[in-house]
CSV table of C-alpha atoms in Angstrom, one decimal:
chain,number,residue,atom,x,y,z
A,48,MET,CA,0.0,0.0,0.0
A,49,ALA,CA,1.7,3.2,-1.2
A,50,SER,CA,1.5,6.0,1.4
A,51,GLN,CA,-0.6,8.9,0.5
A,52,LYS,CA,-0.8,12.5,1.6
A,53,GLY,CA,-3.9,13.1,3.6
A,54,THR,CA,-6.6,13.8,1.0
A,55,HIS,CA,-10.1,13.1,2.2
A,56,GLN,CA,-10.7,10.2,-0.1
A,57,THR,CA,-7.7,8.0,0.2
A,58,ARG,CA,-5.9,7.4,3.5
A,59,GLY,CA,-3.4,4.7,2.8
A,60,ASN,CA,-0.5,4.5,5.0
A,61,GLY,CA,-0.5,0.8,5.6
A,62,ASP,CA,-3.1,0.7,8.4
A,63,LYS,CA,-5.9,-1.8,8.1
A,64,TYR,CA,-8.9,-2.0,10.4
A,65,SER,CA,-10.5,-5.3,11.1
A,66,VAL,CA,-14.1,-5.1,12.4
A,67,LEU,CA,-15.1,-8.0,14.7
A,68,LEU,CA,-18.8,-8.7,14.6
A,69,PRO,CA,-19.9,-11.4,17.0
A,70,THR,CA,-23.4,-12.3,15.9
A,71,TYR,CA,-26.2,-14.4,17.3
A,72,ASN,CA,-29.6,-14.2,15.6
A,73,GLU,CA,-28.8,-11.1,13.6
A,74,ARG,CA,-30.2,-12.2,10.3
A,75,GLU,CA,-32.2,-8.9,10.0
A,76,ASN,CA,-29.5,-6.6,11.2
A,77,LEU,CA,-26.4,-8.1,9.5
A,78,PRO,CA,-26.9,-6.7,6.0
A,79,LEU,CA,-27.7,-3.3,7.4
A,80,ILE,CA,-24.7,-3.1,9.6
A,81,VAL,CA,-22.5,-4.3,6.8
A,82,TRP,CA,-24.0,-1.8,4.4
A,83,LEU,CA,-23.3,1.0,6.9
A,84,LEU,CA,-19.7,-0.2,7.5
A,85,VAL,CA,-19.0,-0.4,3.8
A,86,LYS,CA,-20.5,3.1,3.3
A,87,TYR,CA,-18.4,4.8,6.1
A,88,PHE,CA,-15.2,3.0,5.4
A,89,GLY,CA,-15.6,3.6,1.7
A,90,GLU,CA,-16.2,7.3,2.2
A,91,SER,CA,-13.3,7.7,4.5
A,92,GLY,CA,-10.9,5.7,2.4
A,93,TYR,CA,-9.4,3.5,5.2
A,94,ASN,CA,-8.6,0.0,4.5
A,95,TYR,CA,-10.8,-2.5,6.3
A,96,GLU,CA,-12.2,-6.0,6.6
A,97,ILE,CA,-15.3,-7.3,8.4
A,98,ILE,CA,-15.1,-10.5,10.4
A,99,VAL,CA,-18.4,-12.1,11.2
A,100,ILE,CA,-18.2,-14.5,14.1
A,101,ASP,CA,-21.5,-16.3,14.2
A,102,ASP,CA,-22.2,-18.7,17.1
A,103,GLY,CA,-24.4,-21.2,15.3
A,104,SER,CA,-27.4,-18.9,15.0
A,105,PRO,CA,-30.6,-20.8,14.3
A,106,ASP,CA,-32.1,-18.0,12.3
A,107,GLY,CA,-29.8,-18.3,9.3
A,108,THR,CA,-27.4,-15.5,10.1
A,109,LEU,CA,-24.6,-17.4,8.6
A,110,GLU,CA,-26.4,-17.9,5.3
A,111,MET,CA,-27.0,-14.2,5.2
A,112,ALA,CA,-23.4,-13.5,5.9
A,113,GLU,CA,-22.4,-15.8,3.0
A,114,GLN,CA,-24.7,-13.9,0.6
A,115,LEU,CA,-23.1,-10.7,1.8
A,116,GLN,CA,-19.7,-12.2,1.1
A,117,LYS,CA,-20.7,-12.8,-2.5
A,118,ILE,CA,-21.8,-9.2,-2.9
A,119,TYR,CA,-18.9,-7.5,-1.2
A,120,GLY,CA,-16.1,-9.9,-1.7
A,121,GLU,CA,-14.3,-12.4,0.4
A,122,ASP,CA,-11.5,-10.0,1.1
A,123,LYS,CA,-13.9,-7.6,2.7
A,124,ILE,CA,-16.2,-10.0,4.5
A,125,LEU,CA,-14.6,-12.9,6.4
A,126,LEU,CA,-16.6,-15.6,8.1
A,127,ARG,CA,-15.4,-17.3,11.2
A,128,PRO,CA,-18.4,-19.2,12.5
A,129,ARG,CA,-18.5,-21.4,15.6
A,130,ALA,CA,-20.8,-24.2,16.5
A,131,LYS,CA,-22.5,-22.7,19.4
A,132,LYS,CA,-22.7,-19.7,21.8
A,133,LEU,CA,-19.3,-19.6,23.5
A,134,GLY,CA,-19.0,-16.2,24.9
A,135,LEU,CA,-17.5,-12.8,23.8
A,136,GLY,CA,-13.9,-13.2,24.9
A,137,THR,CA,-13.4,-16.4,23.0
A,138,ALA,CA,-15.2,-14.8,20.0
A,139,TYR,CA,-12.7,-12.1,19.9
A,140,ILE,CA,-9.8,-14.5,20.2
A,141,HIS,CA,-11.3,-16.6,17.4
A,142,GLY,CA,-11.8,-13.6,15.3
A,143,ILE,CA,-8.4,-12.0,15.7
A,144,LYS,CA,-6.6,-15.2,14.7
A,145,HIS,CA,-7.1,-14.6,11.0
A,146,ALA,CA,-7.5,-10.9,11.1
A,147,THR,CA,-5.1,-9.2,8.7
A,148,GLY,CA,-5.6,-5.7,10.1
A,149,ASN,CA,-3.2,-4.0,12.6
A,150,TYR,CA,-6.2,-2.4,14.3
A,151,VAL,CA,-9.3,-4.0,15.5
A,152,PHE,CA,-12.8,-2.6,16.0
A,153,ILE,CA,-15.3,-4.3,18.3
A,154,MET,CA,-18.9,-3.3,18.2
A,155,ASP,CA,-22.4,-4.7,18.4
A,156,ALA,CA,-24.0,-6.1,15.3
A,157,ASP,CA,-27.5,-5.0,16.3
A,158,LEU,CA,-27.2,-1.4,15.1
A,159,SER,CA,-27.0,0.1,18.6
A,160,HIS,CA,-23.5,1.2,17.6
A,161,HIS,CA,-23.4,3.4,14.5
A,162,PRO,CA,-20.5,3.0,12.0
A,163,LYS,CA,-20.6,6.7,11.4
A,164,PHE,CA,-18.3,7.1,14.4
A,165,ILE,CA,-15.6,4.9,12.9
A,166,PRO,CA,-13.7,7.7,11.2
A,167,GLU,CA,-13.8,9.6,14.6
A,168,PHE,CA,-12.3,6.6,16.4
A,169,ILE,CA,-9.6,6.4,13.8
A,170,GLU,CA,-8.7,10.1,14.0
A,171,LYS,CA,-8.7,10.0,17.7
A,172,GLN,CA,-6.4,7.1,17.8
A,173,ARG,CA,-4.0,8.7,15.4
A,174,GLU,CA,-4.2,12.0,17.3
A,175,GLY,CA,-2.9,10.5,20.5
A,176,GLY,CA,-1.4,7.2,19.4
A,177,TYR,CA,-3.7,5.5,21.9
A,178,ASP,CA,-3.6,1.8,22.5
A,179,LEU,CA,-7.3,1.7,22.8
A,180,VAL,CA,-10.1,4.2,22.0
A,181,SER,CA,-13.4,3.7,23.8
A,182,GLY,CA,-16.8,4.9,22.8
A,183,THR,CA,-18.5,6.7,25.6
A,184,ARG,CA,-22.2,7.5,26.1
A,185,TYR,CA,-21.5,9.6,29.2
A,186,ARG,CA,-19.3,12.4,27.8
A,187,GLY,CA,-19.6,15.2,25.3
A,188,ASP,CA,-22.2,14.5,22.6
A,189,GLY,CA,-22.5,10.9,23.7
A,190,GLY,CA,-25.9,9.7,24.7
A,191,VAL,CA,-28.6,7.1,24.3
A,192,TYR,CA,-31.9,6.7,22.6
A,193,GLY,CA,-34.8,4.7,23.9
A,194,TRP,CA,-34.0,4.6,27.6
A,195,ASP,CA,-36.5,5.5,30.2
A,196,LEU,CA,-35.7,7.3,33.4
A,197,ARG,CA,-35.2,4.1,35.4
A,198,ARG,CA,-32.7,2.8,32.9
A,199,LYS,CA,-30.7,6.0,32.8
A,200,LEU,CA,-30.7,6.2,36.6
A,201,ILE,CA,-29.4,2.7,36.9
A,202,SER,CA,-26.8,3.3,34.3
A,203,ARG,CA,-25.5,6.5,35.8
A,204,GLY,CA,-25.6,5.1,39.3
A,205,ALA,CA,-23.7,2.0,38.3
A,206,ASN,CA,-21.2,4.0,36.3
A,207,TYR,CA,-20.6,6.3,39.3
A,208,VAL,CA,-20.1,3.4,41.7
A,209,THR,CA,-17.6,1.9,39.2
A,210,GLN,CA,-15.8,5.2,38.9
A,211,VAL,CA,-15.5,5.6,42.6
A,212,LEU,CA,-14.4,2.0,43.2
A,213,LEU,CA,-12.2,1.3,40.2
A,214,ARG,CA,-11.0,4.8,39.1
A,215,PRO,CA,-10.5,3.3,35.6
A,216,GLY,CA,-9.4,6.2,33.5
A,217,ALA,CA,-12.4,5.9,31.2
A,218,SER,CA,-15.9,7.2,31.5
A,219,ASP,CA,-17.8,4.4,30.0
A,220,LEU,CA,-16.8,0.9,31.1
A,221,THR,CA,-19.6,-1.3,30.0
A,222,GLY,CA,-19.6,0.1,26.5
A,223,SER,CA,-18.6,-2.3,23.7
A,224,PHE,CA,-17.8,0.1,20.8
A,225,ARG,CA,-14.0,0.2,20.8
A,226,LEU,CA,-10.9,0.4,18.7
A,227,TYR,CA,-7.9,-1.5,19.9
A,228,LYS,CA,-4.4,-2.0,18.5
A,229,LYS,CA,-4.4,-5.6,17.6
A,230,GLU,CA,-1.6,-6.7,19.9
A,231,VAL,CA,-3.2,-4.8,22.8
A,232,LEU,CA,-6.5,-6.6,22.2
A,233,GLU,CA,-4.7,-10.0,22.1
A,234,SER,CA,-2.8,-9.3,25.3
A,235,LEU,CA,-5.9,-8.0,27.2
A,236,VAL,CA,-8.3,-10.8,26.1
A,237,GLU,CA,-5.9,-13.4,27.4
A,238,ARG,CA,-5.9,-11.9,30.8
A,239,CYS,CA,-9.6,-11.4,31.2
A,240,VAL,CA,-11.7,-13.9,33.0
A,241,SER,CA,-15.2,-12.4,33.4
A,242,LYS,CA,-18.3,-12.9,31.3
A,243,GLY,CA,-20.8,-10.6,29.7
A,244,TYR,CA,-20.5,-6.9,30.0
A,245,VAL,CA,-18.3,-7.3,33.1
A,246,PHE,CA,-15.9,-8.6,30.6
A,247,GLN,CA,-15.9,-5.2,28.8
A,248,MET,CA,-15.2,-3.5,32.2
A,249,GLU,CA,-12.4,-5.9,32.9
A,250,MET,CA,-10.8,-5.1,29.6
A,251,ILE,CA,-10.5,-1.4,30.5
A,252,VAL,CA,-9.4,-2.1,34.0
A,253,ARG,CA,-6.6,-4.5,32.8
A,254,ALA,CA,-5.7,-1.8,30.2
A,255,ARG,CA,-5.2,0.6,33.0
A,256,GLN,CA,-3.2,-1.9,35.0
A,257,GLY,CA,-1.0,-2.5,32.0
A,258,ASN,CA,-0.4,1.2,31.6
A,259,TYR,CA,-2.0,1.2,28.1
A,260,THR,CA,-3.3,4.6,26.9
A,261,ILE,CA,-7.0,5.1,26.5
A,262,GLY,CA,-8.7,7.7,24.4
A,263,GLU,CA,-12.4,8.4,24.2
A,264,VAL,CA,-14.9,9.3,21.6
A,265,PRO,CA,-18.5,10.3,22.4
A,266,ILE,CA,-21.0,7.9,20.7
A,267,SER,CA,-24.7,7.5,20.6
A,268,PHE,CA,-26.3,4.2,21.6
A,269,VAL,CA,-29.6,3.6,19.9
A,270,ASP,CA,-31.5,0.9,21.7
A,271,ARG,CA,-33.5,-0.8,18.9
A,272,VAL,CA,-36.9,-2.4,18.9
A,273,TYR,CA,-35.6,-5.5,17.1
A,274,GLY,CA,-34.8,-7.0,20.5
A,275,GLU,CA,-35.9,-5.7,23.8
A,276,SER,CA,-33.4,-6.2,26.6
A,277,LYS,CA,-34.7,-5.6,30.1
A,278,LEU,CA,-32.3,-4.6,32.8
A,279,GLY,CA,-33.6,-6.9,35.5
A,280,GLY,CA,-32.5,-7.8,39.0
A,281,ASN,CA,-30.3,-10.7,37.8
A,282,GLU,CA,-28.3,-8.4,35.6
A,283,ILE,CA,-27.8,-5.9,38.3
A,284,VAL,CA,-26.7,-8.6,40.8
A,285,SER,CA,-24.2,-10.1,38.4
A,286,PHE,CA,-22.9,-6.6,37.6
A,287,LEU,CA,-22.3,-5.9,41.3
A,288,LYS,CA,-20.6,-9.3,41.7
A,289,GLY,CA,-18.3,-8.6,38.8
A,290,LEU,CA,-17.6,-5.1,40.0
A,291,LEU,CA,-16.7,-6.3,43.5
A,292,THR,CA,-14.5,-9.0,42.1
A,293,LEU,CA,-12.6,-6.5,40.0
A,294,PHE,CA,-12.4,-4.2,43.0
A,295,ALA,CA,-10.8,-6.9,45.2
A,296,THR,CA,-8.5,-8.3,42.6
A,297,THR,CA,-7.1,-5.5,40.5
B,90,MET,CA,-0.2,13.0,60.8
B,91,ILE,CA,-3.3,15.2,60.8
B,92,LEU,CA,-2.0,17.2,57.9
B,93,CYS,CA,-1.2,14.0,56.1
B,94,GLY,CA,-4.8,12.9,56.6
B,95,TYR,CA,-6.2,16.2,55.5
B,96,ASN,CA,-4.1,16.2,52.4
B,97,TYR,CA,-5.3,12.7,51.8
B,98,ILE,CA,-8.9,13.8,51.9
B,99,VAL,CA,-8.2,16.7,49.6
B,100,LEU,CA,-6.5,14.3,47.2
B,101,VAL,CA,-9.4,11.8,47.3
B,102,LYS,CA,-12.0,14.5,46.7
B,103,HIS,CA,-9.9,15.8,43.9
B,104,GLN,CA,-9.8,12.4,42.3
B,105,PHE,CA,-13.5,12.0,42.4
B,106,THR,CA,-13.9,15.4,40.8
B,107,LEU,CA,-11.6,14.7,37.9
B,108,GLY,CA,-12.6,11.1,37.5
B,109,ILE,CA,-10.7,10.6,34.2
B,110,ARG,CA,-7.0,10.2,34.9
B,111,ALA,CA,-6.3,8.4,38.1
B,112,LEU,CA,-3.8,10.3,40.2
B,113,LYS,CA,-1.2,8.2,41.8
B,114,PHE,CA,-1.5,8.2,45.6
B,115,PRO,CA,1.9,9.6,46.8
B,116,ILE,CA,1.8,7.1,49.7
B,117,ILE,CA,1.4,4.0,47.6
B,118,LEU,CA,4.7,2.2,47.1
B,119,ILE,CA,3.6,-1.2,46.0
B,120,ASP,CA,1.0,-2.3,43.5
B,121,MET,CA,-2.1,-2.5,45.7
B,122,THR,CA,-5.6,-3.7,44.6
B,123,LYS,CA,-8.3,-1.0,44.8
B,124,LEU,CA,-9.7,-2.8,47.9
B,125,LEU,CA,-6.4,-2.5,49.7
B,126,GLU,CA,-6.0,1.1,48.7
B,127,TRP,CA,-9.4,1.9,50.2
B,128,VAL,CA,-8.6,-0.1,53.4
B,129,PHE,CA,-5.3,1.7,53.6
B,130,GLY,CA,-6.9,5.1,53.0
B,131,ILE,CA,-9.7,4.7,55.4
B,132,SER,CA,-7.2,3.4,58.1
B,133,VAL,CA,-5.1,6.5,57.7
B,134,ILE,CA,-8.1,8.9,58.0
B,135,GLY,CA,-9.5,6.8,60.8
B,136,ALA,CA,-6.2,6.8,62.7
B,137,ALA,CA,-5.8,10.5,62.2
B,138,LEU,CA,-9.4,11.2,63.5
B,139,ALA,CA,-9.0,8.8,66.4
B,140,LEU,CA,-5.8,10.4,67.4
B,141,VAL,CA,-7.4,13.8,67.7
B,142,THR,CA,-10.7,12.7,69.1
B,143,PHE,CA,-9.3,10.5,71.9
B,144,ASP,CA,-6.1,12.3,72.3
B,145,LEU,CA,-4.1,9.2,72.0
B,146,LEU,CA,-0.7,10.8,72.0
B,147,ASP,CA,-1.4,13.2,74.9
B,148,MET,CA,-0.8,16.1,72.6
B,149,ARG,CA,-3.1,18.3,74.7
B,150,LEU,CA,-4.8,19.9,71.7
B,151,PRO,CA,-7.3,22.7,72.2
B,152,GLU,CA,-10.8,21.5,72.9
B,153,ALA,CA,-12.0,23.2,69.7
B,154,CYS,CA,-9.8,20.7,67.7
B,155,ARG,CA,-11.4,17.7,69.3
B,156,GLU,CA,-14.9,19.1,69.0
B,157,VAL,CA,-14.3,19.3,65.2
B,158,ALA,CA,-12.8,15.9,64.9
B,159,ARG,CA,-15.5,14.0,66.9
B,160,PRO,CA,-18.3,14.2,64.3
B,161,MET,CA,-16.0,14.1,61.3
B,162,PRO,CA,-16.6,10.4,60.3
B,163,VAL,CA,-20.4,10.9,60.1
B,164,TYR,CA,-19.9,14.4,58.5
B,165,LEU,CA,-17.6,13.1,55.9
B,166,LEU,CA,-19.9,10.2,55.0
B,167,LEU,CA,-22.8,12.6,54.7
B,168,VAL,CA,-20.9,15.0,52.5
B,169,PHE,CA,-19.7,12.2,50.3
B,170,GLY,CA,-23.3,10.8,50.1
B,171,CYS,CA,-24.8,14.2,49.1
B,172,TYR,CA,-22.0,14.8,46.6
B,173,SER,CA,-22.6,11.4,45.0
B,174,LEU,CA,-26.3,11.9,44.8
B,175,THR,CA,-25.8,15.2,43.2
B,176,LEU,CA,-23.4,13.9,40.6
B,177,VAL,CA,-25.7,11.0,39.7
B,178,ALA,CA,-28.8,13.2,39.5
B,179,TYR,CA,-26.9,15.7,37.3
B,180,GLY,CA,-25.7,12.8,35.1
B,181,VAL,CA,-29.2,11.6,34.7
B,182,ALA,CA,-30.6,15.0,33.9
B,183,THR,CA,-28.0,15.7,31.3
B,184,PHE,CA,-28.0,12.3,29.7
B,185,ASN,CA,-28.3,13.1,26.0
B,186,ASP,CA,-31.3,11.7,24.2
B,187,CYS,CA,-30.2,11.0,20.7
B,188,GLU,CA,-33.4,11.7,18.8
B,189,GLU,CA,-31.5,12.8,15.7
B,190,GLU,CA,-29.4,9.7,15.7
B,191,SER,CA,-32.4,7.5,15.9
B,192,LYS,CA,-34.1,9.2,13.0
B,193,GLU,CA,-31.0,9.2,11.0
B,194,LEU,CA,-30.6,5.4,11.6
B,195,GLN,CA,-34.2,4.7,10.5
B,196,ALA,CA,-33.7,6.7,7.3
B,197,GLN,CA,-30.4,4.9,6.6
B,198,ILE,CA,-32.1,1.5,7.2
B,199,LYS,CA,-34.6,2.3,4.5
B,200,GLU,CA,-31.9,3.4,2.2
B,201,ALA,CA,-29.9,0.3,2.8
B,202,LYS,CA,-32.9,-2.0,2.2
B,203,GLU,CA,-33.7,-0.3,-1.1
B,204,ASP,CA,-30.0,-0.5,-2.1
B,205,MET,CA,-29.9,-4.2,-1.1
B,206,GLY,CA,-33.1,-4.9,-3.0
B,207,LYS,CA,-31.2,-4.1,-6.2
B,208,ASN,CA,-28.7,-6.9,-5.4
B,209,VAL,CA,-31.5,-9.4,-5.2
B,210,LEU,CA,-30.9,-10.0,-1.5
B,211,LYS,CA,-33.5,-12.3,0.1
B,212,LYS,CA,-34.8,-10.6,3.2
């Protein structure tokens, strides 16, 4: 890849961005997220690939991904399916194994994270040479759509408790829209033991422990109607357990 | 010792205010877990307050000093509690509602579906 001066259309200086998309029953959303990714990466001129890690979705997500592969090309859409739901950490490990990029994006495939922020992530990373750039809903223009007062209260309250206890150096710990340097992601995922969104928290905490630099980009999180997720008592309890474990062990 | 404790409180409050970059405690020499840091910090403050309240070193401080130190633990907890509630309430009140983003997303979904339709994608 020949290096170019910074014109808006082509930004080739050897960097390639792999987007990891763990999916489970995302047959409806997958073509949409891929379309948006292709649009924003195309417009910004960065080199990229999309890695779909499907955990044996019964709704035909993998077939949809194969169709998308035919449309966009096997160099742009890579499939790394697994037999069944095995968890996020292992999905990342599995996905990075054949990633050819030197940077890795992680994001949700259900359209709650909008690819339009991708160029902002990349610019932020270049600006500060950060090891990881985290999308935050709590700073700047960041925010959410579709949350009622109860959800916002729980979210802010939990985030405050986390900030007090862990002092993590990032404002949004449970967010999962992030850009990592590939070697940083590999090193962090190996060290993390939690599940679910405590896993995302642990990634940031371990990054802080390892003295990795963290940048932030405000993002909007649009909670979609395609799948209602209630924040019930169980989730709160497991969050607290995870938080206390991190508090006592890091 | 008291001054040390006072500086510690200021540092701790300063940290909560900043919230982003963790300041290094000047007293920490080894790599402690957060739990240990809290235990250590609270012990330091507790020791300082106990020292003054119960006059453990026979320093014969003026009565005014002891009067201030006595309710300090409860007072500090209350202040911290109110401060926390205020921050969380402020956060909830200023939590951005991304109306625009949602509309933009809906419009883009429509656009994407039409575009995909041309590629004979089974939906």
